[in-house]
Amino acid sequence: MKKISKNPETLKAQQAMNRAAWKVMQRAVDANEAIPIWDGEKTVWKVPREEAEQLAGENASRPTT
């Protein structure tokens, strides 16, 4: 489970990192290009379709401040 900070500066930084990660993943999906993704045990090279969708859903569900 991820801990969600209540510090506004930390929230802004996390939102910026998520947007940047989503952009990288979306570019890889658009280009059908494999990128390295850490699966918790090892690095896997794949086109991050599911990950990009999941991250887009998380960003859409968060309120913006």
PDB file of N, CA, C and O in Angstrom:
ATOM      1  N   MET A   1       0.843  -1.172   0.000  1.00  0.00           N
ATOM      2  CA  MET A   1       0.000   0.000   0.000  1.00  0.00           C
ATOM      3  C   MET A   1       0.892   1.240   0.000  1.00  0.00           C
ATOM      4  O   MET A   1       1.845   1.336   0.755  1.00  0.00           O
ATOM      5  N   LYS A   2       0.569   2.183  -0.849  1.00  0.00           N
ATOM      6  CA  LYS A   2       1.332   3.420  -0.920  1.00  0.00           C
ATOM      7  C   LYS A   2       0.829   4.389   0.131  1.00  0.00           C
ATOM      8  O   LYS A   2      -0.369   4.531   0.336  1.00  0.00           O
ATOM      9  N   LYS A   3       1.757   5.059   0.787  1.00  0.00           N
ATOM     10  CA  LYS A   3       1.386   6.092   1.751  1.00  0.00           C
ATOM     11  C   LYS A   3       1.190   7.396   0.984  1.00  0.00           C
ATOM     12  O   LYS A   3       2.015   7.783   0.175  1.00  0.00           O
ATOM     13  N   ILE A   4       0.091   8.054   1.244  1.00  0.00           N
ATOM     14  CA  ILE A   4      -0.194   9.329   0.598  1.00  0.00           C
ATOM     15  C   ILE A   4       0.133  10.438   1.582  1.00  0.00           C
ATOM     16  O   ILE A   4      -0.408  10.492   2.682  1.00  0.00           O
ATOM     17  N   SER A   5       1.022  11.306   1.194  1.00  0.00           N
ATOM     18  CA  SER A   5       1.455  12.406   2.051  1.00  0.00           C
ATOM     19  C   SER A   5       0.406  13.501   2.072  1.00  0.00           C
ATOM     20  O   SER A   5      -0.339  13.698   1.122  1.00  0.00           O
ATOM     21  N   LYS A   6       0.373  14.222   3.173  1.00  0.00           N
ATOM     22  CA  LYS A   6      -0.525  15.367   3.287  1.00  0.00           C
ATOM     23  C   LYS A   6       0.221  16.679   3.053  1.00  0.00           C
ATOM     24  O   LYS A   6      -0.392  17.733   3.018  1.00  0.00           O
ATOM     25  N   ASN A   7       1.524  16.603   2.882  1.00  0.00           N
ATOM     26  CA  ASN A   7       2.333  17.781   2.630  1.00  0.00           C
ATOM     27  C   ASN A   7       2.089  18.252   1.188  1.00  0.00           C
ATOM     28  O   ASN A   7       2.321  17.500   0.236  1.00  0.00           O
ATOM     29  N   PRO A   8       1.620  19.490   0.987  1.00  0.00           N
ATOM     30  CA  PRO A   8       1.310  19.958  -0.372  1.00  0.00           C
ATOM     31  C   PRO A   8       2.504  19.919  -1.322  1.00  0.00           C
ATOM     32  O   PRO A   8       2.341  19.633  -2.507  1.00  0.00           O
ATOM     33  N   GLU A   9       3.699  20.197  -0.826  1.00  0.00           N
ATOM     34  CA  GLU A   9       4.879  20.168  -1.690  1.00  0.00           C
ATOM     35  C   GLU A   9       5.175  18.747  -2.159  1.00  0.00           C
ATOM     36  O   GLU A   9       5.542  18.527  -3.310  1.00  0.00           O
ATOM     37  N   THR A  10       5.000  17.782  -1.267  1.00  0.00           N
ATOM     38  CA  THR A  10       5.226  16.389  -1.627  1.00  0.00           C
ATOM     39  C   THR A  10       4.181  15.919  -2.627  1.00  0.00           C
ATOM     40  O   THR A  10       4.486  15.200  -3.580  1.00  0.00           O
ATOM     41  N   LEU A  11       2.951  16.340  -2.434  1.00  0.00           N
ATOM     42  CA  LEU A  11       1.887  15.965  -3.367  1.00  0.00           C
ATOM     43  C   LEU A  11       2.159  16.513  -4.761  1.00  0.00           C
ATOM     44  O   LEU A  11       1.966  15.814  -5.760  1.00  0.00           O
ATOM     45  N   LYS A  12       2.599  17.759  -4.839  1.00  0.00           N
ATOM     46  CA  LYS A  12       2.916  18.365  -6.137  1.00  0.00           C
ATOM     47  C   LYS A  12       4.048  17.608  -6.828  1.00  0.00           C
ATOM     48  O   LYS A  12       3.999  17.363  -8.035  1.00  0.00           O
ATOM     49  N   ALA A  13       5.071  17.237  -6.054  1.00  0.00           N
ATOM     50  CA  ALA A  13       6.207  16.500  -6.623  1.00  0.00           C
ATOM     51  C   ALA A  13       5.753  15.133  -7.122  1.00  0.00           C
ATOM     52  O   ALA A  13       6.149  14.704  -8.215  1.00  0.00           O
ATOM     53  N   GLN A  14       4.900  14.462  -6.366  1.00  0.00           N
ATOM     54  CA  GLN A  14       4.419  13.151  -6.794  1.00  0.00           C
ATOM     55  C   GLN A  14       3.556  13.269  -8.049  1.00  0.00           C
ATOM     56  O   GLN A  14       3.662  12.456  -8.961  1.00  0.00           O
ATOM     57  N   GLN A  15       2.728  14.280  -8.110  1.00  0.00           N
ATOM     58  CA  GLN A  15       1.908  14.491  -9.304  1.00  0.00           C
ATOM     59  C   GLN A  15       2.785  14.738 -10.526  1.00  0.00           C
ATOM     60  O   GLN A  15       2.516  14.209 -11.607  1.00  0.00           O
ATOM     61  N   ALA A  16       3.835  15.528 -10.365  1.00  0.00           N
ATOM     62  CA  ALA A  16       4.752  15.813 -11.473  1.00  0.00           C
ATOM     63  C   ALA A  16       5.467  14.538 -11.923  1.00  0.00           C
ATOM     64  O   ALA A  16       5.613  14.292 -13.130  1.00  0.00           O
ATOM     65  N   MET A  17       5.903  13.708 -10.972  1.00  0.00           N
ATOM     66  CA  MET A  17       6.570  12.454 -11.330  1.00  0.00           C
ATOM     67  C   MET A  17       5.617  11.514 -12.053  1.00  0.00           C
ATOM     68  O   MET A  17       6.002  10.859 -13.025  1.00  0.00           O
ATOM     69  N   ASN A  18       4.371  11.447 -11.590  1.00  0.00           N
ATOM     70  CA  ASN A  18       3.389  10.587 -12.248  1.00  0.00           C
ATOM     71  C   ASN A  18       3.092  11.056 -13.672  1.00  0.00           C
ATOM     72  O   ASN A  18       2.967  10.240 -14.585  1.00  0.00           O
ATOM     73  N   ARG A  19       2.979  12.373 -13.862  1.00  0.00           N
ATOM     74  CA  ARG A  19       2.748  12.896 -15.212  1.00  0.00           C
ATOM     75  C   ARG A  19       3.916  12.571 -16.130  1.00  0.00           C
ATOM     76  O   ARG A  19       3.722  12.184 -17.289  1.00  0.00           O
ATOM     77  N   ALA A  20       5.140  12.732 -15.622  1.00  0.00           N
ATOM     78  CA  ALA A  20       6.329  12.443 -16.426  1.00  0.00           C
ATOM     79  C   ALA A  20       6.392  10.956 -16.774  1.00  0.00           C
ATOM     80  O   ALA A  20       6.679  10.589 -17.920  1.00  0.00           O
ATOM     81  N   ALA A  21       6.116  10.097 -15.797  1.00  0.00           N
ATOM     82  CA  ALA A  21       6.135   8.649 -16.039  1.00  0.00           C
ATOM     83  C   ALA A  21       5.080   8.267 -17.062  1.00  0.00           C
ATOM     84  O   ALA A  21       5.324   7.457 -17.968  1.00  0.00           O
ATOM     85  N   TRP A  22       3.887   8.867 -16.948  1.00  0.00           N
ATOM     86  CA  TRP A  22       2.816   8.560 -17.892  1.00  0.00           C
ATOM     87  C   TRP A  22       3.214   8.971 -19.309  1.00  0.00           C
ATOM     88  O   TRP A  22       2.973   8.236 -20.265  1.00  0.00           O
ATOM     89  N   LYS A  23       3.853  10.135 -19.437  1.00  0.00           N
ATOM     90  CA  LYS A  23       4.266  10.607 -20.766  1.00  0.00           C
ATOM     91  C   LYS A  23       5.280   9.658 -21.392  1.00  0.00           C
ATOM     92  O   LYS A  23       5.196   9.341 -22.585  1.00  0.00           O
ATOM     93  N   VAL A  24       6.241   9.188 -20.598  1.00  0.00           N
ATOM     94  CA  VAL A  24       7.244   8.251 -21.110  1.00  0.00           C
ATOM     95  C   VAL A  24       6.569   6.954 -21.547  1.00  0.00           C
ATOM     96  O   VAL A  24       6.835   6.421 -22.624  1.00  0.00           O
ATOM     97  N   MET A  25       5.668   6.449 -20.705  1.00  0.00           N
ATOM     98  CA  MET A  25       4.979   5.204 -21.037  1.00  0.00           C
ATOM     99  C   MET A  25       4.088   5.379 -22.263  1.00  0.00           C
ATOM    100  O   MET A  25       4.031   4.508 -23.128  1.00  0.00           O
ATOM    101  N   GLN A  26       3.395   6.502 -22.351  1.00  0.00           N
ATOM    102  CA  GLN A  26       2.498   6.728 -23.480  1.00  0.00           C
ATOM    103  C   GLN A  26       3.271   6.840 -24.782  1.00  0.00           C
ATOM    104  O   GLN A  26       2.843   6.332 -25.812  1.00  0.00           O
ATOM    105  N   ARG A  27       4.435   7.476 -24.755  1.00  0.00           N
ATOM    106  CA  ARG A  27       5.268   7.551 -25.954  1.00  0.00           C
ATOM    107  C   ARG A  27       5.713   6.161 -26.399  1.00  0.00           C
ATOM    108  O   ARG A  27       5.744   5.859 -27.595  1.00  0.00           O
ATOM    109  N   ALA A  28       6.065   5.322 -25.425  1.00  0.00           N
ATOM    110  CA  ALA A  28       6.482   3.955 -25.754  1.00  0.00           C
ATOM    111  C   ALA A  28       5.319   3.172 -26.351  1.00  0.00           C
ATOM    112  O   ALA A  28       5.493   2.422 -27.317  1.00  0.00           O
ATOM    113  N   VAL A  29       4.126   3.342 -25.809  1.00  0.00           N
ATOM    114  CA  VAL A  29       2.946   2.662 -26.341  1.00  0.00           C
ATOM    115  C   VAL A  29       2.650   3.156 -27.748  1.00  0.00           C
ATOM    116  O   VAL A  29       2.400   2.352 -28.656  1.00  0.00           O
ATOM    117  N   ASP A  30       2.669   4.471 -27.950  1.00  0.00           N
ATOM    118  CA  ASP A  30       2.394   5.042 -29.273  1.00  0.00           C
ATOM    119  C   ASP A  30       3.390   4.547 -30.321  1.00  0.00           C
ATOM    120  O   ASP A  30       3.018   4.302 -31.475  1.00  0.00           O
ATOM    121  N   ALA A  31       4.647   4.405 -29.923  1.00  0.00           N
ATOM    122  CA  ALA A  31       5.690   3.956 -30.847  1.00  0.00           C
ATOM    123  C   ALA A  31       5.812   2.435 -30.880  1.00  0.00           C
ATOM    124  O   ALA A  31       6.624   1.893 -31.629  1.00  0.00           O
ATOM    125  N   ASN A  32       5.021   1.739 -30.040  1.00  0.00           N
ATOM    126  CA  ASN A  32       5.092   0.280 -29.908  1.00  0.00           C
ATOM    127  C   ASN A  32       6.532  -0.152 -29.612  1.00  0.00           C
ATOM    128  O   ASN A  32       7.065  -1.074 -30.221  1.00  0.00           O
ATOM    129  N   GLU A  33       7.143   0.535 -28.663  1.00  0.00           N
ATOM    130  CA  GLU A  33       8.549   0.325 -28.309  1.00  0.00           C
ATOM    131  C   GLU A  33       8.655  -0.204 -26.884  1.00  0.00           C
ATOM    132  O   GLU A  33       8.020   0.323 -25.969  1.00  0.00           O
ATOM    133  N   ALA A  34       9.451  -1.223 -26.689  1.00  0.00           N
ATOM    134  CA  ALA A  34       9.657  -1.791 -25.357  1.00  0.00           C
ATOM    135  C   ALA A  34      10.558  -0.879 -24.531  1.00  0.00           C
ATOM    136  O   ALA A  34      11.528  -0.312 -25.041  1.00  0.00           O
ATOM    137  N   ILE A  35      10.215  -0.733 -23.253  1.00  0.00           N
ATOM    138  CA  ILE A  35      11.041   0.040 -22.326  1.00  0.00           C
ATOM    139  C   ILE A  35      11.277  -0.827 -21.084  1.00  0.00           C
ATOM    140  O   ILE A  35      10.508  -1.755 -20.818  1.00  0.00           O
ATOM    141  N   PRO A  36      12.338  -0.541 -20.323  1.00  0.00           N
ATOM    142  CA  PRO A  36      12.589  -1.346 -19.122  1.00  0.00           C
ATOM    143  C   PRO A  36      11.627  -0.962 -17.992  1.00  0.00           C
ATOM    144  O   PRO A  36      11.445   0.216 -17.698  1.00  0.00           O
ATOM    145  N   ILE A  37      11.004  -1.966 -17.387  1.00  0.00           N
ATOM    146  CA  ILE A  37      10.078  -1.756 -16.284  1.00  0.00           C
ATOM    147  C   ILE A  37      10.454  -2.706 -15.158  1.00  0.00           C
ATOM    148  O   ILE A  37      10.673  -3.897 -15.385  1.00  0.00           O
ATOM    149  N   TRP A  38      10.538  -2.187 -13.958  1.00  0.00           N
ATOM    150  CA  TRP A  38      10.858  -2.987 -12.781  1.00  0.00           C
ATOM    151  C   TRP A  38       9.575  -3.656 -12.303  1.00  0.00           C
ATOM    152  O   TRP A  38       8.580  -3.007 -12.033  1.00  0.00           O
ATOM    153  N   ASP A  39       9.579  -4.987 -12.201  1.00  0.00           N
ATOM    154  CA  ASP A  39       8.374  -5.708 -11.786  1.00  0.00           C
ATOM    155  C   ASP A  39       8.399  -6.107 -10.313  1.00  0.00           C
ATOM    156  O   ASP A  39       7.532  -6.836  -9.851  1.00  0.00           O
ATOM    157  N   GLY A  40       9.371  -5.611  -9.578  1.00  0.00           N
ATOM    158  CA  GLY A  40       9.489  -5.930  -8.160  1.00  0.00           C
ATOM    159  C   GLY A  40      10.600  -6.921  -7.876  1.00  0.00           C
ATOM    160  O   GLY A  40      11.081  -7.015  -6.751  1.00  0.00           O
ATOM    161  N   GLU A  41      10.987  -7.673  -8.886  1.00  0.00           N
ATOM    162  CA  GLU A  41      12.057  -8.655  -8.730  1.00  0.00           C
ATOM    163  C   GLU A  41      13.152  -8.483  -9.769  1.00  0.00           C
ATOM    164  O   GLU A  41      14.319  -8.714  -9.493  1.00  0.00           O
ATOM    165  N   LYS A  42      12.761  -8.098 -10.972  1.00  0.00           N
ATOM    166  CA  LYS A  42      13.737  -7.970 -12.060  1.00  0.00           C
ATOM    167  C   LYS A  42      13.239  -6.928 -13.056  1.00  0.00           C
ATOM    168  O   LYS A  42      12.091  -6.503 -13.009  1.00  0.00           O
ATOM    169  N   THR A  43      14.114  -6.525 -13.955  1.00  0.00           N
ATOM    170  CA  THR A  43      13.754  -5.575 -14.996  1.00  0.00           C
ATOM    171  C   THR A  43      13.224  -6.341 -16.199  1.00  0.00           C
ATOM    172  O   THR A  43      13.848  -7.283 -16.665  1.00  0.00           O
ATOM    173  N   VAL A  44      12.062  -5.926 -16.670  1.00  0.00           N
ATOM    174  CA  VAL A  44      11.415  -6.568 -17.803  1.00  0.00           C
ATOM    175  C   VAL A  44      11.278  -5.529 -18.911  1.00  0.00           C
ATOM    176  O   VAL A  44      10.839  -4.412 -18.666  1.00  0.00           O
ATOM    177  N   TRP A  45      11.662  -5.912 -20.123  1.00  0.00           N
ATOM    178  CA  TRP A  45      11.502  -5.017 -21.275  1.00  0.00           C
ATOM    179  C   TRP A  45      10.183  -5.353 -21.947  1.00  0.00           C
ATOM    180  O   TRP A  45       9.969  -6.487 -22.390  1.00  0.00           O
ATOM    181  N   LYS A  46       9.267  -4.377 -21.991  1.00  0.00           N
ATOM    182  CA  LYS A  46       7.991  -4.592 -22.657  1.00  0.00           C
ATOM    183  C   LYS A  46       7.346  -3.265 -23.013  1.00  0.00           C
ATOM    184  O   LYS A  46       7.747  -2.214 -22.527  1.00  0.00           O
ATOM    185  N   VAL A  47       6.329  -3.345 -23.876  1.00  0.00           N
ATOM    186  CA  VAL A  47       5.530  -2.168 -24.211  1.00  0.00           C
ATOM    187  C   VAL A  47       4.536  -2.004 -23.057  1.00  0.00           C
ATOM    188  O   VAL A  47       3.749  -2.909 -22.792  1.00  0.00           O
ATOM    189  N   PRO A  48       4.560  -0.870 -22.353  1.00  0.00           N
ATOM    190  CA  PRO A  48       3.800  -0.725 -21.103  1.00  0.00           C
ATOM    191  C   PRO A  48       2.329  -0.332 -21.277  1.00  0.00           C
ATOM    192  O   PRO A  48       1.869   0.656 -20.720  1.00  0.00           O
ATOM    193  N   ARG A  49       1.581  -1.104 -22.035  1.00  0.00           N
ATOM    194  CA  ARG A  49       0.173  -0.748 -22.275  1.00  0.00           C
ATOM    195  C   ARG A  49      -0.641  -0.734 -20.985  1.00  0.00           C
ATOM    196  O   ARG A  49      -1.345   0.234 -20.704  1.00  0.00           O
ATOM    197  N   GLU A  50      -0.588  -1.819 -20.208  1.00  0.00           N
ATOM    198  CA  GLU A  50      -1.377  -1.904 -18.977  1.00  0.00           C
ATOM    199  C   GLU A  50      -0.930  -0.858 -17.952  1.00  0.00           C
ATOM    200  O   GLU A  50      -1.755  -0.241 -17.283  1.00  0.00           O
ATOM    201  N   GLU A  51       0.373  -0.668 -17.843  1.00  0.00           N
ATOM    202  CA  GLU A  51       0.902   0.287 -16.879  1.00  0.00           C
ATOM    203  C   GLU A  51       0.482   1.712 -17.213  1.00  0.00           C
ATOM    204  O   GLU A  51       0.132   2.494 -16.327  1.00  0.00           O
ATOM    205  N   ALA A  52       0.503   2.066 -18.504  1.00  0.00           N
ATOM    206  CA  ALA A  52       0.101   3.412 -18.927  1.00  0.00           C
ATOM    207  C   ALA A  52      -1.385   3.644 -18.645  1.00  0.00           C
ATOM    208  O   ALA A  52      -1.771   4.712 -18.173  1.00  0.00           O
ATOM    209  N   GLU A  53      -2.207   2.626 -18.907  1.00  0.00           N
ATOM    210  CA  GLU A  53      -3.638   2.750 -18.619  1.00  0.00           C
ATOM    211  C   GLU A  53      -3.886   2.910 -17.121  1.00  0.00           C
ATOM    212  O   GLU A  53      -4.715   3.719 -16.704  1.00  0.00           O
ATOM    213  N   GLN A  54      -3.169   2.124 -16.329  1.00  0.00           N
ATOM    214  CA  GLN A  54      -3.335   2.194 -14.872  1.00  0.00           C
ATOM    215  C   GLN A  54      -2.920   3.570 -14.345  1.00  0.00           C
ATOM    216  O   GLN A  54      -3.624   4.171 -13.542  1.00  0.00           O
ATOM    217  N   LEU A  55      -1.796   4.070 -14.808  1.00  0.00           N
ATOM    218  CA  LEU A  55      -1.315   5.368 -14.360  1.00  0.00           C
ATOM    219  C   LEU A  55      -2.241   6.489 -14.817  1.00  0.00           C
ATOM    220  O   LEU A  55      -2.501   7.436 -14.072  1.00  0.00           O
ATOM    221  N   ALA A  56      -2.783   6.375 -16.015  1.00  0.00           N
ATOM    222  CA  ALA A  56      -3.736   7.377 -16.499  1.00  0.00           C
ATOM    223  C   ALA A  56      -4.993   7.368 -15.637  1.00  0.00           C
ATOM    224  O   ALA A  56      -5.538   8.426 -15.314  1.00  0.00           O
ATOM    225  N   GLY A  57      -5.446   6.187 -15.248  1.00  0.00           N
ATOM    226  CA  GLY A  57      -6.615   6.093 -14.381  1.00  0.00           C
ATOM    227  C   GLY A  57      -6.369   6.681 -13.007  1.00  0.00           C
ATOM    228  O   GLY A  57      -7.231   7.353 -12.432  1.00  0.00           O
ATOM    229  N   GLU A  58      -5.180   6.448 -12.447  1.00  0.00           N
ATOM    230  CA  GLU A  58      -4.835   7.017 -11.146  1.00  0.00           C
ATOM    231  C   GLU A  58      -4.776   8.539 -11.226  1.00  0.00           C
ATOM    232  O   GLU A  58      -5.252   9.223 -10.329  1.00  0.00           O
ATOM    233  N   ASN A  59      -4.197   9.061 -12.292  1.00  0.00           N
ATOM    234  CA  ASN A  59      -4.093  10.521 -12.437  1.00  0.00           C
ATOM    235  C   ASN A  59      -5.465  11.145 -12.641  1.00  0.00           C
ATOM    236  O   ASN A  59      -5.703  12.262 -12.184  1.00  0.00           O
ATOM    237  N   ALA A  60      -6.358  10.467 -13.323  1.00  0.00           N
ATOM    238  CA  ALA A  60      -7.691  11.017 -13.570  1.00  0.00           C
ATOM    239  C   ALA A  60      -8.530  11.030 -12.302  1.00  0.00           C
ATOM    240  O   ALA A  60      -9.374  11.906 -12.123  1.00  0.00           O
ATOM    241  N   SER A  61      -8.307  10.069 -11.416  1.00  0.00           N
ATOM    242  CA  SER A  61      -9.130   9.966 -10.216  1.00  0.00           C
ATOM    243  C   SER A  61      -8.665  10.900  -9.101  1.00  0.00           C
ATOM    244  O   SER A  61      -9.392  11.131  -8.145  1.00  0.00           O
ATOM    245  N   ARG A  62      -7.457  11.439  -9.214  1.00  0.00           N
ATOM    246  CA  ARG A  62      -6.943  12.339  -8.177  1.00  0.00           C
ATOM    247  C   ARG A  62      -7.439  13.753  -8.399  1.00  0.00           C
ATOM    248  O   ARG A  62      -7.432  14.237  -9.540  1.00  0.00           O
ATOM    249  N   PRO A  63      -7.837  14.415  -7.343  1.00  0.00           N
ATOM    250  CA  PRO A  63      -8.225  15.820  -7.501  1.00  0.00           C
ATOM    251  C   PRO A  63      -6.999  16.693  -7.719  1.00  0.00           C
ATOM    252  O   PRO A  63      -5.938  16.433  -7.158  1.00  0.00           O
ATOM    253  N   THR A  64      -7.122  17.698  -8.543  1.00  0.00           N
ATOM    254  CA  THR A  64      -6.019  18.616  -8.783  1.00  0.00           C
ATOM    255  C   THR A  64      -6.196  19.837  -7.887  1.00  0.00           C
ATOM    256  O   THR A  64      -7.312  20.265  -7.624  1.00  0.00           O
ATOM    257  N   THR A  65      -5.070  20.344  -7.395  1.00  0.00           N
ATOM    258  CA  THR A  65      -5.129  21.521  -6.508  1.00  0.00           C
ATOM    259  C   THR A  65      -4.367  22.659  -7.106  1.00  0.00           C
ATOM    260  O   THR A  65      -3.535  22.502  -7.934  1.00  0.00           O
TER     261      THR A  65
END
